[in-house]
Structure formats: C-alpha cells, structure tokens
Amino acid sequence: MHPRRPEGFDGLGYRGGARDDQGFGGAFPARSFSSASELGHWVTTPPDIPGSRNLHWGEKSPPYGVHSASTPREGPAEEPFPGSGSGTGGAQAQSSEQLNRFAGFGIGLASLFTENVLAHPCIVLRRQCQVNYHARHYHLTPFTVINIMYSLNKTQGPRSLWKGMGSTFIVQGVTLGAEGIISEFTPLPREVSHKWNPKQIGEHLLLKSLTYIIAMPFYSASLIETVQSEIIRDNTGILECIKEGIGRVIGLGVPHSKRLLPLLSLVFPTVLHGLLHYVISSIIQKFVLLILKRKTYNSHVAENTSPVQSMLDAYFPELIANFAASLCSDAILYPLETVLHRLHIQGTRTIIDNTDLGYEVLPINTQYEGMKDCINTIRQEEGVLGFYKGFGAVLIQYTLHAAVLQITKIIYSTLLQNSV
C-alpha cells in the first residue's frame, strides 16, 4: 500500500510540485523565505480537531503563523508565540490573561456557590411549604418567608436551614454519572449539534428521561432529608441518601406506610417535570443569550468598547442567560413541582416543621391515588394558590442570586481596571 502524498513531496524539499535532484548533504540547501506569505504557502494548515477549540459553527482554524486578517508581517523579528518577547508589554499581556482566567473561574464558582449552598435554606423552606397541606399561610411573598426562617433558626439552630444539602449534591452526581454512562454505551447523544434533526432531539430527550428515572429514588430520599424536621431527625451520614434510594428500589430500609406510592407510578410525573424544566430552560437560555450577544455586538460596532467591558462581555451574558432560564422554568413549573413533591413524600412517615408558626411539627398523612387525584384535591381543598405555597422562597432565592452576580461583576470590573 503506497502512501497518499503529492508527487512533488520529498520531505523538506517539497515546493508545490518541484523538487531538487541533489543528494542529501547538498540536496536541500538552506533556503531563506523572503516573506511570511511564502512560508505560509510551504507550511500546511493542520486539520480542525473537534473539541480542541471553542469555535463557533462554521469557523475554521486560522493558519499557523497568521496573527490577524491584516497584511502579513515581514522580517526575521517575527515571534512564533505572541507575548513571549521581552519587555513590559508581554508581561502585562500575560498577567492580564492570567487575571482574566482567574476571574472567569471565580465568577463561575461564585454562581455555583450561590445556587447550591447560599440558596439552600430557600430550597428547604420552599419544599416544606409545598408538602404541608395543613398550612393556612401560603407564604407567597418573601416577607413571611423571612419571618419563618428566623423562627426556625431561633428554635432549632442554623443547621435546620441547611439540612439535606449533602444529599442534593449526591443527586446531582448520580444524574451526571448516569447520563455519562448511558451516553457512553448507547448511541443516545449527550449534546445536540447545531445541525439537529427531530430524530436527534428525540434520542437526546430519551437520554434525559432515562437519567431522571435512574436518579428518581435518590431524589425521593433527598427530598425527605430536606423537609424532615430537625427536632426528630437522627444524625444521618452523608451517604444515607444512597442507602435510602437503593432501599426504596428493592423495598428494604426504613418502614413505610401502605399509602406509599410505588416508583412506577412516580415515573411519569418525575420525567414530565424533568423534561419540561430542561426544555423550557434551554429555550429561554438560548433566546436570552442571543439577545445579549446581539446587543453586545451592536454596541461594539457603534463605538469603541473598553477592554474591561470586552472581558465582562465574555463571561456575564452566559451567566445572565442561565439565571433567567432557571428563574422562568422554576416559576412556570412550580405548580407541577408541588404535585411531584407531595407524591414523592406520601407514605414515607415524614414529619415536617409547622410553617405557620415556625415551631412544633406536623406529620404528612396524605392519601393521593396519583397525579390526577393530587391535582384535583389541591384545587378543591386549597384553591389555585395552593399550588404556589412557598413561592416567596423562590423570590428570595433568585434575588440573592442576582445580588451575588452583581457584586461579583463589580469586583471583577475593579480588578480589571486596576490591571489594565
């Protein structure tokens, strides 16, 4: 089998079809390139490697050695790597790039910390209000939610507001792990390409559905840990969520009442809520990101933008898009989430805090036959607003998230202005 190469290719003697017929040693005399264009003609462009760069759709890798779209630079003083030269300019560019990377990491870390740690008390009270069918106060505004948080912290300590936080990380880890394993051993795509088709979308949603089903028993165990009252709660380990989830599947572990719904009856509402949340958040995220990028592009074209603003535009549009997507999807699907949590908690012999007083405890003794019966019962006995119990905690959660993003942006701007 002969190698596939041009006829004029002879190692370093390739000149696009012409070769020197001299022997080695004098065969390839030293040849100086008079311009970068001739050098670019001799050096071939390496092929694009998928995933090697953050390229936009339809972009190509730039040829090696080409720094910009302007006329190529001439002369032997051309540096192979930008910023590698001596002087204060290269040092400043390198320090600015390092600061940019560090700030980008810090911004993402601050966002994750706010979503999963700082906002956890809001998640705890929100879920307790959702499953509390006894409650007379619906806590639709942030003011009553803050009052109840203060009462719980006063009577039970700060630990009562951060209970079950470890189990939420376990559920996220199980979800990501299951999704990665399924996509690795099946043809189901983990991501949707730009040139998508209905078949690819269906396979991707099927992968998400299977992931939600696998994580469902662990989600139930995590829900119990977050709503169980700290007064009667034992000191459980961090892996108790995994133990309870496996026990829920095989029917062992903590005894449950006869009102416990089987996992098969929870598959449809769990997958429905998960898919709708994913689809709505993805659509809103793409829409908001498109608007922000178009607005940023128009501002750059209209007037010269400062380097600080250019660096801010590289990070914050995506964070704002994620924030808007999560807020809208949580607000739209809040009634469905209330139904889902009541179905998961039924029959588990869970005792929650009294969200009307901030002290005392209440048992959960619901007898819903399924998703349809739960919806009809809430509408008849608690009214339409019964689906929105604890919605004030959502408002506090995203207000806190927006404040952290704004503070992070101010700190980032200050650091960049001092470094530029």
Short mmCIF file of C-alpha atoms in Angstrom, two decimals:
data_model
loop_
_atom_site.label_atom_id
_atom_site.label_comp_id
_atom_site.label_asym_id
_atom_site.label_seq_id
_atom_site.Cartn_x
_atom_site.Cartn_y
_atom_site.Cartn_z
CA MET A 1 0.00 0.00 0.00
CA HIS A 2 1.63 3.24 -1.18
CA PRO A 3 1.33 6.39 0.88
CA ARG A 4 -1.01 9.04 -0.47
CA ARG A 5 1.01 12.21 -0.98
CA PRO A 6 1.67 14.70 -3.77
CA GLU A 7 4.11 13.81 -6.49
CA GLY A 8 6.26 16.77 -5.58
CA PHE A 9 6.54 15.80 -1.92
CA ASP A 10 10.05 14.85 -0.87
CA GLY A 11 10.36 15.74 2.80
CA LEU A 12 11.72 19.22 3.27
CA GLY A 13 12.24 19.57 -0.45
CA TYR A 14 8.52 19.96 -1.14
CA ARG A 15 7.97 23.07 -3.24
CA GLY A 16 4.49 22.52 -4.56
CA GLY A 17 5.42 20.26 -7.47
CA ALA A 18 9.14 20.98 -7.91
CA ARG A 19 11.99 19.23 -6.16
CA ASP A 20 15.76 19.45 -6.12
CA ASP A 21 17.51 16.40 -7.51
CA GLN A 22 20.66 16.82 -5.47
CA GLY A 23 21.83 14.29 -2.91
CA PHE A 24 21.45 14.64 0.83
CA GLY A 25 24.05 16.89 2.33
CA GLY A 26 23.81 19.23 -0.58
CA ALA A 27 20.32 18.15 -1.59
CA PHE A 28 18.41 20.69 0.44
CA PRO A 29 20.45 23.81 0.70
CA ALA A 30 19.40 26.40 3.27
CA ARG A 31 16.62 28.47 1.80
CA SER A 32 15.53 31.76 3.29
CA PHE A 33 11.92 32.83 2.96
CA SER A 34 11.54 36.36 1.84
CA SER A 35 8.03 36.82 3.17
CA ALA A 36 5.55 35.22 5.54
CA SER A 37 3.23 34.51 2.63
CA GLU A 38 5.79 32.16 1.07
CA LEU A 39 6.28 30.48 4.42
CA GLY A 40 2.52 30.11 4.76
CA HIS A 41 2.44 28.51 1.31
CA TRP A 42 5.02 25.93 2.36
CA VAL A 43 3.52 25.11 5.77
CA THR A 44 0.20 23.31 5.54
CA THR A 45 -2.68 24.11 7.90
CA PRO A 46 -3.42 21.34 10.42
CA PRO A 47 -6.96 19.95 10.31
CA ASP A 48 -9.57 21.03 12.82
CA ILE A 49 -9.83 18.72 15.81
CA PRO A 50 -13.38 18.58 17.27
CA GLY A 51 -13.38 19.86 20.82
CA SER A 52 -9.86 21.27 20.64
CA ARG A 53 -11.03 24.89 20.48
CA ASN A 54 -14.11 26.88 21.35
CA LEU A 55 -15.01 27.51 17.73
CA HIS A 56 -18.35 28.84 16.61
CA TRP A 57 -20.27 26.94 13.99
CA GLY A 58 -18.75 27.30 10.53
CA GLU A 59 -15.42 28.76 11.68
CA LYS A 60 -12.08 27.34 10.60
CA SER A 61 -8.82 27.13 12.46
CA PRO A 62 -6.50 30.00 11.45
CA PRO A 63 -3.35 29.01 9.53
CA TYR A 64 -0.29 28.56 11.67
CA GLY A 65 1.67 31.77 12.00
CA VAL A 66 -1.14 34.08 10.82
CA HIS A 67 -1.88 36.56 13.58
CA SER A 68 -4.61 38.68 12.03
CA ALA A 69 -6.51 39.37 8.88
CA SER A 70 -4.21 42.25 8.02
CA THR A 71 -1.12 42.09 5.81
CA PRO A 72 1.40 39.50 6.98
CA ARG A 73 4.35 40.71 8.95
CA GLU A 74 7.75 40.52 7.33
CA GLY A 75 11.26 40.21 8.60
CA PRO A 76 13.14 37.84 10.88
CA ALA A 77 11.90 39.56 14.02
CA GLU A 78 8.56 37.72 13.84
CA GLU A 79 7.85 35.91 17.09
CA PRO A 80 6.36 32.40 16.95
CA PHE A 81 4.31 32.90 20.11
CA PRO A 82 2.53 36.15 20.97
CA GLY A 83 3.52 37.67 24.26
CA SER A 84 6.74 35.64 24.52
CA GLY A 85 9.01 38.60 23.81
CA SER A 86 10.86 40.52 26.44
CA GLY A 87 9.60 43.84 27.74
CA THR A 88 6.77 45.18 29.81
CA GLY A 89 4.19 44.70 27.05
CA GLY A 90 4.47 40.91 27.06
CA ALA A 91 4.46 40.76 30.84
CA GLN A 92 1.37 42.94 31.06
CA ALA A 93 -0.45 40.86 28.44
CA GLN A 94 0.44 37.66 30.26
CA SER A 95 -0.65 38.99 33.65
CA SER A 96 -3.88 40.31 32.14
CA GLU A 97 -4.62 36.92 30.60
CA GLN A 98 -3.95 35.15 33.90
CA LEU A 99 -6.20 37.58 35.73
CA ASN A 100 -8.88 37.05 33.09
CA ARG A 101 -8.79 33.28 33.54
CA PHE A 102 -8.75 33.53 37.32
CA ALA A 103 -11.65 35.96 37.32
CA GLY A 104 -13.65 33.73 34.97
CA PHE A 105 -13.11 30.78 37.30
CA GLY A 106 -14.10 32.91 40.29
CA ILE A 107 -17.29 34.10 38.61
CA GLY A 108 -18.38 30.55 37.80
CA LEU A 109 -17.50 29.37 41.31
CA ALA A 110 -19.49 32.20 42.88
CA SER A 111 -22.51 31.32 40.75
CA LEU A 112 -22.34 27.63 41.70
CA PHE A 113 -21.88 28.50 45.39
CA THR A 114 -24.95 30.72 45.31
CA GLU A 115 -27.12 28.14 43.55
CA ASN A 116 -26.19 25.15 45.70
CA VAL A 117 -25.07 26.47 49.11
CA LEU A 118 -26.20 30.01 49.80
CA ALA A 119 -29.70 29.42 48.44
CA HIS A 120 -30.21 26.07 50.19
CA PRO A 121 -32.30 27.50 53.08
CA CYS A 122 -34.74 28.81 50.49
CA ILE A 123 -34.96 25.33 48.95
CA VAL A 124 -35.59 23.76 52.38
CA LEU A 125 -38.44 26.11 53.30
CA ARG A 126 -39.86 26.03 49.79
CA ARG A 127 -40.18 22.23 49.87
CA GLN A 128 -41.61 22.21 53.38
CA CYS A 129 -44.32 24.65 52.32
CA GLN A 130 -45.10 22.62 49.22
CA VAL A 131 -45.73 19.37 51.09
CA ASN A 132 -47.55 20.98 54.02
CA TYR A 133 -51.21 20.57 53.10
CA HIS A 134 -52.20 21.68 56.66
CA ALA A 135 -50.75 25.17 56.22
CA ARG A 136 -53.05 28.16 56.41
CA HIS A 137 -50.32 30.62 55.41
CA TYR A 138 -49.14 30.08 51.86
CA HIS A 139 -46.02 32.29 52.09
CA LEU A 140 -46.39 33.79 48.64
CA THR A 141 -44.24 36.81 49.50
CA PRO A 142 -40.64 36.99 50.74
CA PHE A 143 -41.59 38.85 53.92
CA THR A 144 -43.45 35.96 55.58
CA VAL A 145 -40.75 33.52 54.44
CA ILE A 146 -38.03 35.55 56.17
CA ASN A 147 -40.09 35.56 59.38
CA ILE A 148 -40.43 31.76 59.33
CA MET A 149 -36.73 31.34 58.59
CA TYR A 150 -35.90 33.47 61.60
CA SER A 151 -38.23 31.42 63.84
CA LEU A 152 -36.75 28.10 62.67
CA ASN A 153 -33.21 29.36 63.17
CA LYS A 154 -34.12 30.60 66.67
CA THR A 155 -35.79 27.38 67.84
CA GLN A 156 -33.67 24.73 66.07
CA GLY A 157 -30.43 26.46 65.13
CA PRO A 158 -28.83 27.23 61.75
CA ARG A 159 -28.49 23.55 60.95
CA SER A 160 -32.23 23.30 60.36
CA LEU A 161 -31.93 25.55 57.29
CA TRP A 162 -29.04 23.64 55.70
CA LYS A 163 -30.29 20.10 56.26
CA GLY A 164 -30.06 17.72 53.31
CA MET A 165 -27.54 19.84 51.43
CA GLY A 166 -25.15 16.91 51.01
CA SER A 167 -27.90 14.76 49.51
CA THR A 168 -28.62 17.38 46.85
CA PHE A 169 -25.00 17.12 45.67
CA ILE A 170 -25.32 13.33 45.62
CA VAL A 171 -28.42 13.56 43.42
CA GLN A 172 -26.58 15.86 41.03
CA GLY A 173 -23.63 13.47 40.93
CA VAL A 174 -25.87 10.46 40.27
CA THR A 175 -27.64 12.36 37.50
CA LEU A 176 -24.43 13.40 35.77
CA GLY A 177 -22.87 9.96 36.20
CA ALA A 178 -25.90 8.12 34.85
CA GLU A 179 -26.13 10.45 31.88
CA GLY A 180 -22.46 9.96 31.04
CA ILE A 181 -22.57 6.16 31.36
CA ILE A 182 -25.73 5.82 29.26
CA SER A 183 -24.39 8.07 26.52
CA GLU A 184 -21.10 6.15 26.53
CA PHE A 185 -22.66 2.71 25.98
CA THR A 186 -25.60 3.74 23.81
CA PRO A 187 -25.93 5.85 20.64
CA LEU A 188 -28.02 8.40 22.53
CA PRO A 189 -26.37 11.83 22.14
CA ARG A 190 -25.46 13.74 25.27
CA GLU A 191 -25.50 17.05 23.40
CA VAL A 192 -27.42 18.29 20.39
CA SER A 193 -25.37 19.60 17.49
CA HIS A 194 -26.18 22.78 15.59
CA LYS A 195 -27.45 20.77 12.61
CA TRP A 196 -30.04 18.92 14.64
CA ASN A 197 -32.96 16.89 13.37
CA PRO A 198 -36.11 15.51 15.06
CA LYS A 199 -34.52 12.08 15.49
CA GLN A 200 -31.53 13.53 17.31
CA ILE A 201 -33.78 15.62 19.55
CA GLY A 202 -35.87 12.56 20.39
CA GLU A 203 -32.81 10.46 21.25
CA HIS A 204 -31.41 13.26 23.39
CA LEU A 205 -34.68 13.62 25.32
CA LEU A 206 -34.79 9.83 25.74
CA LEU A 207 -31.35 10.00 27.35
CA LYS A 208 -32.60 12.69 29.73
CA SER A 209 -35.68 10.59 30.58
CA LEU A 210 -33.60 7.52 31.43
CA THR A 211 -31.35 9.70 33.58
CA TYR A 212 -34.31 11.09 35.54
CA ILE A 213 -35.66 7.58 36.10
CA ILE A 214 -32.34 6.32 37.49
CA ALA A 215 -31.97 9.34 39.80
CA MET A 216 -35.63 9.23 40.94
CA PRO A 217 -35.27 7.07 44.11
CA PHE A 218 -32.29 9.15 45.27
CA TYR A 219 -34.28 12.32 44.61
CA SER A 220 -37.03 10.97 46.89
CA ALA A 221 -34.50 10.26 49.65
CA SER A 222 -33.00 13.74 49.25
CA LEU A 223 -36.46 15.31 49.43
CA ILE A 224 -37.15 13.53 52.73
CA GLU A 225 -33.86 14.78 54.20
CA THR A 226 -34.58 18.40 53.26
CA VAL A 227 -38.13 18.51 54.68
CA GLN A 228 -37.72 16.26 57.75
CA SER A 229 -37.85 18.30 60.95
CA GLU A 230 -34.53 18.71 62.75
CA ILE A 231 -36.28 18.04 66.08
CA ILE A 232 -36.87 14.34 65.39
CA ARG A 233 -34.17 13.87 62.77
CA ASP A 234 -31.32 11.50 63.56
CA ASN A 235 -27.68 12.27 62.81
CA THR A 236 -27.55 10.58 59.44
CA GLY A 237 -24.37 10.23 57.38
CA ILE A 238 -23.72 11.84 54.05
CA LEU A 239 -24.25 8.53 52.23
CA GLU A 240 -27.65 7.96 53.83
CA CYS A 241 -29.27 9.28 50.66
CA ILE A 242 -27.71 6.49 48.59
CA LYS A 243 -28.73 3.88 51.17
CA GLU A 244 -32.31 5.11 51.27
CA GLY A 245 -32.51 5.34 47.49
CA ILE A 246 -31.35 1.77 46.99
CA GLY A 247 -33.67 0.62 49.79
CA ARG A 248 -36.58 2.35 48.07
CA VAL A 249 -35.88 0.39 44.89
CA ILE A 250 -35.53 -3.06 46.48
CA GLY A 251 -38.20 -2.46 49.14
CA LEU A 252 -35.93 -2.53 52.19
CA GLY A 253 -34.78 0.01 54.75
CA VAL A 254 -36.97 2.34 56.79
CA PRO A 255 -40.54 1.00 57.06
CA HIS A 256 -43.14 2.92 55.09
CA SER A 257 -46.91 3.04 55.35
CA LYS A 258 -49.34 1.42 52.95
CA ARG A 259 -50.02 4.83 51.41
CA LEU A 260 -46.53 4.84 49.85
CA LEU A 261 -46.86 5.14 46.09
CA PRO A 262 -44.82 2.64 44.03
CA LEU A 263 -41.95 4.00 41.98
CA LEU A 264 -43.67 3.07 38.73
CA SER A 265 -46.49 5.49 39.48
CA LEU A 266 -43.92 8.24 40.08
CA VAL A 267 -42.08 7.77 36.78
CA PHE A 268 -44.47 9.84 34.65
CA PRO A 269 -44.66 12.99 36.86
CA THR A 270 -40.92 12.87 37.55
CA VAL A 271 -39.92 12.54 33.89
CA LEU A 272 -42.55 15.09 32.83
CA HIS A 273 -41.27 17.69 35.27
CA GLY A 274 -37.64 17.00 34.40
CA LEU A 275 -38.13 17.19 30.63
CA LEU A 276 -40.28 20.32 30.77
CA HIS A 277 -37.78 22.03 33.06
CA TYR A 278 -34.91 21.10 30.74
CA VAL A 279 -36.69 22.16 27.53
CA ILE A 280 -38.02 25.45 28.91
CA SER A 281 -34.70 26.43 30.47
CA SER A 282 -32.78 25.53 27.30
CA ILE A 283 -35.07 27.59 25.07
CA ILE A 284 -35.01 30.62 27.36
CA GLN A 285 -31.24 30.36 27.80
CA LYS A 286 -30.61 30.32 24.03
CA PHE A 287 -33.06 33.18 23.48
CA VAL A 288 -31.60 35.43 26.19
CA LEU A 289 -28.04 34.63 25.14
CA LEU A 290 -28.85 35.51 21.53
CA ILE A 291 -30.33 38.87 22.56
CA LEU A 292 -27.38 39.72 24.82
CA LYS A 293 -24.78 38.79 22.20
CA ARG A 294 -26.57 40.79 19.52
CA LYS A 295 -26.77 43.77 21.86
CA THR A 296 -23.09 43.43 22.69
CA TYR A 297 -22.16 43.18 19.02
CA ASN A 298 -24.15 46.30 18.13
CA SER A 299 -22.51 48.27 20.94
CA HIS A 300 -19.07 47.18 19.76
CA VAL A 301 -19.83 48.26 16.20
CA ALA A 302 -21.33 51.59 17.24
CA GLU A 303 -18.45 52.70 19.45
CA ASN A 304 -15.12 51.53 20.70
CA THR A 305 -15.58 49.38 23.77
CA SER A 306 -13.10 49.44 26.63
CA PRO A 307 -11.03 46.31 27.33
CA VAL A 308 -12.76 45.94 30.69
CA GLN A 309 -16.21 45.83 29.08
CA SER A 310 -14.97 43.39 26.44
CA MET A 311 -13.80 40.98 29.14
CA LEU A 312 -17.08 41.35 31.01
CA ASP A 313 -18.98 40.53 27.83
CA ALA A 314 -17.03 37.28 27.59
CA TYR A 315 -18.46 35.86 30.83
CA PHE A 316 -21.59 37.56 32.10
CA PRO A 317 -24.01 37.04 29.17
CA GLU A 318 -23.95 33.29 29.73
CA LEU A 319 -24.41 33.67 33.49
CA ILE A 320 -27.33 36.03 32.98
CA ALA A 321 -28.88 33.65 30.46
CA ASN A 322 -28.59 30.74 32.92
CA PHE A 323 -30.08 32.88 35.67
CA ALA A 324 -33.08 33.91 33.53
CA ALA A 325 -33.62 30.33 32.31
CA SER A 326 -33.65 28.87 35.84
CA LEU A 327 -35.94 31.59 37.18
CA CYS A 328 -38.51 31.27 34.37
CA SER A 329 -38.56 27.45 34.38
CA ASP A 330 -38.94 27.29 38.18
CA ALA A 331 -41.74 29.86 38.15
CA ILE A 332 -43.63 28.21 35.27
CA LEU A 333 -43.35 24.66 36.64
CA TYR A 334 -43.84 25.50 40.33
CA PRO A 335 -47.39 24.00 40.48
CA LEU A 336 -46.17 20.77 38.89
CA GLU A 337 -43.26 20.66 41.31
CA THR A 338 -45.68 20.99 44.24
CA VAL A 339 -47.66 17.99 42.98
CA LEU A 340 -44.48 15.99 42.37
CA HIS A 341 -43.12 16.58 45.88
CA ARG A 342 -46.38 15.61 47.53
CA LEU A 343 -46.46 12.35 45.58
CA HIS A 344 -42.84 11.54 46.48
CA ILE A 345 -43.29 12.30 50.18
CA GLN A 346 -46.57 10.41 50.66
CA GLY A 347 -46.34 7.30 52.82
CA THR A 348 -42.75 7.92 53.94
CA ARG A 349 -43.76 8.75 57.55
CA THR A 350 -42.07 12.12 57.30
CA ILE A 351 -42.60 14.78 59.98
CA ILE A 352 -42.04 18.38 58.92
CA ASP A 353 -41.89 21.73 60.71
CA ASN A 354 -45.02 23.77 61.18
CA THR A 355 -44.56 26.50 58.57
CA ASP A 356 -47.39 28.57 60.10
CA LEU A 357 -45.70 29.04 63.49
CA GLY A 358 -42.02 28.30 62.98
CA TYR A 359 -42.08 25.73 65.79
CA GLU A 360 -43.86 22.43 66.52
CA VAL A 361 -44.01 19.59 64.00
CA LEU A 362 -46.65 18.08 61.70
CA PRO A 363 -46.98 14.59 60.16
CA ILE A 364 -47.63 14.04 56.45
CA ASN A 365 -50.75 11.87 56.09
CA THR A 366 -51.91 12.44 52.52
CA GLN A 367 -53.79 9.77 50.57
CA TYR A 368 -53.45 10.76 46.92
CA GLU A 369 -54.11 7.99 44.44
CA GLY A 370 -51.95 9.52 41.75
CA MET A 371 -51.04 12.67 39.89
CA LYS A 372 -54.56 13.47 38.68
CA ASP A 373 -56.10 12.93 42.14
CA CYS A 374 -53.42 15.13 43.73
CA ILE A 375 -54.14 17.99 41.32
CA ASN A 376 -57.91 17.80 41.89
CA THR A 377 -57.55 17.59 45.67
CA ILE A 378 -55.25 20.62 45.91
CA ARG A 379 -57.55 22.67 43.69
CA GLN A 380 -60.67 21.76 45.70
CA GLU A 381 -59.28 21.98 49.25
CA GLU A 382 -56.56 24.64 48.98
CA GLY A 383 -57.50 26.60 45.90
CA VAL A 384 -55.37 27.57 42.93
CA LEU A 385 -52.90 29.38 45.17
CA GLY A 386 -52.31 26.09 46.98
CA PHE A 387 -50.07 25.09 44.08
CA TYR A 388 -47.84 28.09 44.87
CA LYS A 389 -47.23 27.51 48.57
CA GLY A 390 -43.77 28.75 49.49
CA PHE A 391 -43.28 30.73 46.28
CA GLY A 392 -41.85 33.60 48.34
CA ALA A 393 -38.77 31.43 48.94
CA VAL A 394 -38.20 31.30 45.17
CA LEU A 395 -38.25 35.10 45.04
CA ILE A 396 -35.68 35.29 47.86
CA GLN A 397 -33.52 32.64 46.20
CA TYR A 398 -33.23 34.42 42.86
CA THR A 399 -32.97 37.87 44.43
CA LEU A 400 -30.00 36.60 46.39
CA HIS A 401 -28.55 35.04 43.23
CA ALA A 402 -28.92 38.30 41.29
CA ALA A 403 -27.25 40.26 44.10
CA VAL A 404 -24.27 37.88 44.15
CA LEU A 405 -23.89 38.17 40.38
CA GLN A 406 -23.97 41.96 40.58
CA ILE A 407 -21.42 42.07 43.42
CA THR A 408 -19.17 39.67 41.53
CA LYS A 409 -19.41 41.86 38.45
CA ILE A 410 -18.39 44.96 40.43
CA ILE A 411 -15.40 43.17 41.96
CA TYR A 412 -14.37 41.79 38.58
CA SER A 413 -14.61 45.24 36.96
CA THR A 414 -12.48 46.76 39.71
CA LEU A 415 -9.78 44.10 39.32
CA LEU A 416 -9.69 44.53 35.56
CA GLN A 417 -9.48 48.32 35.74
CA ASN A 418 -6.54 48.09 38.12
CA SER A 419 -4.74 45.61 35.85
CA VAL A 420 -5.31 47.41 32.54
#
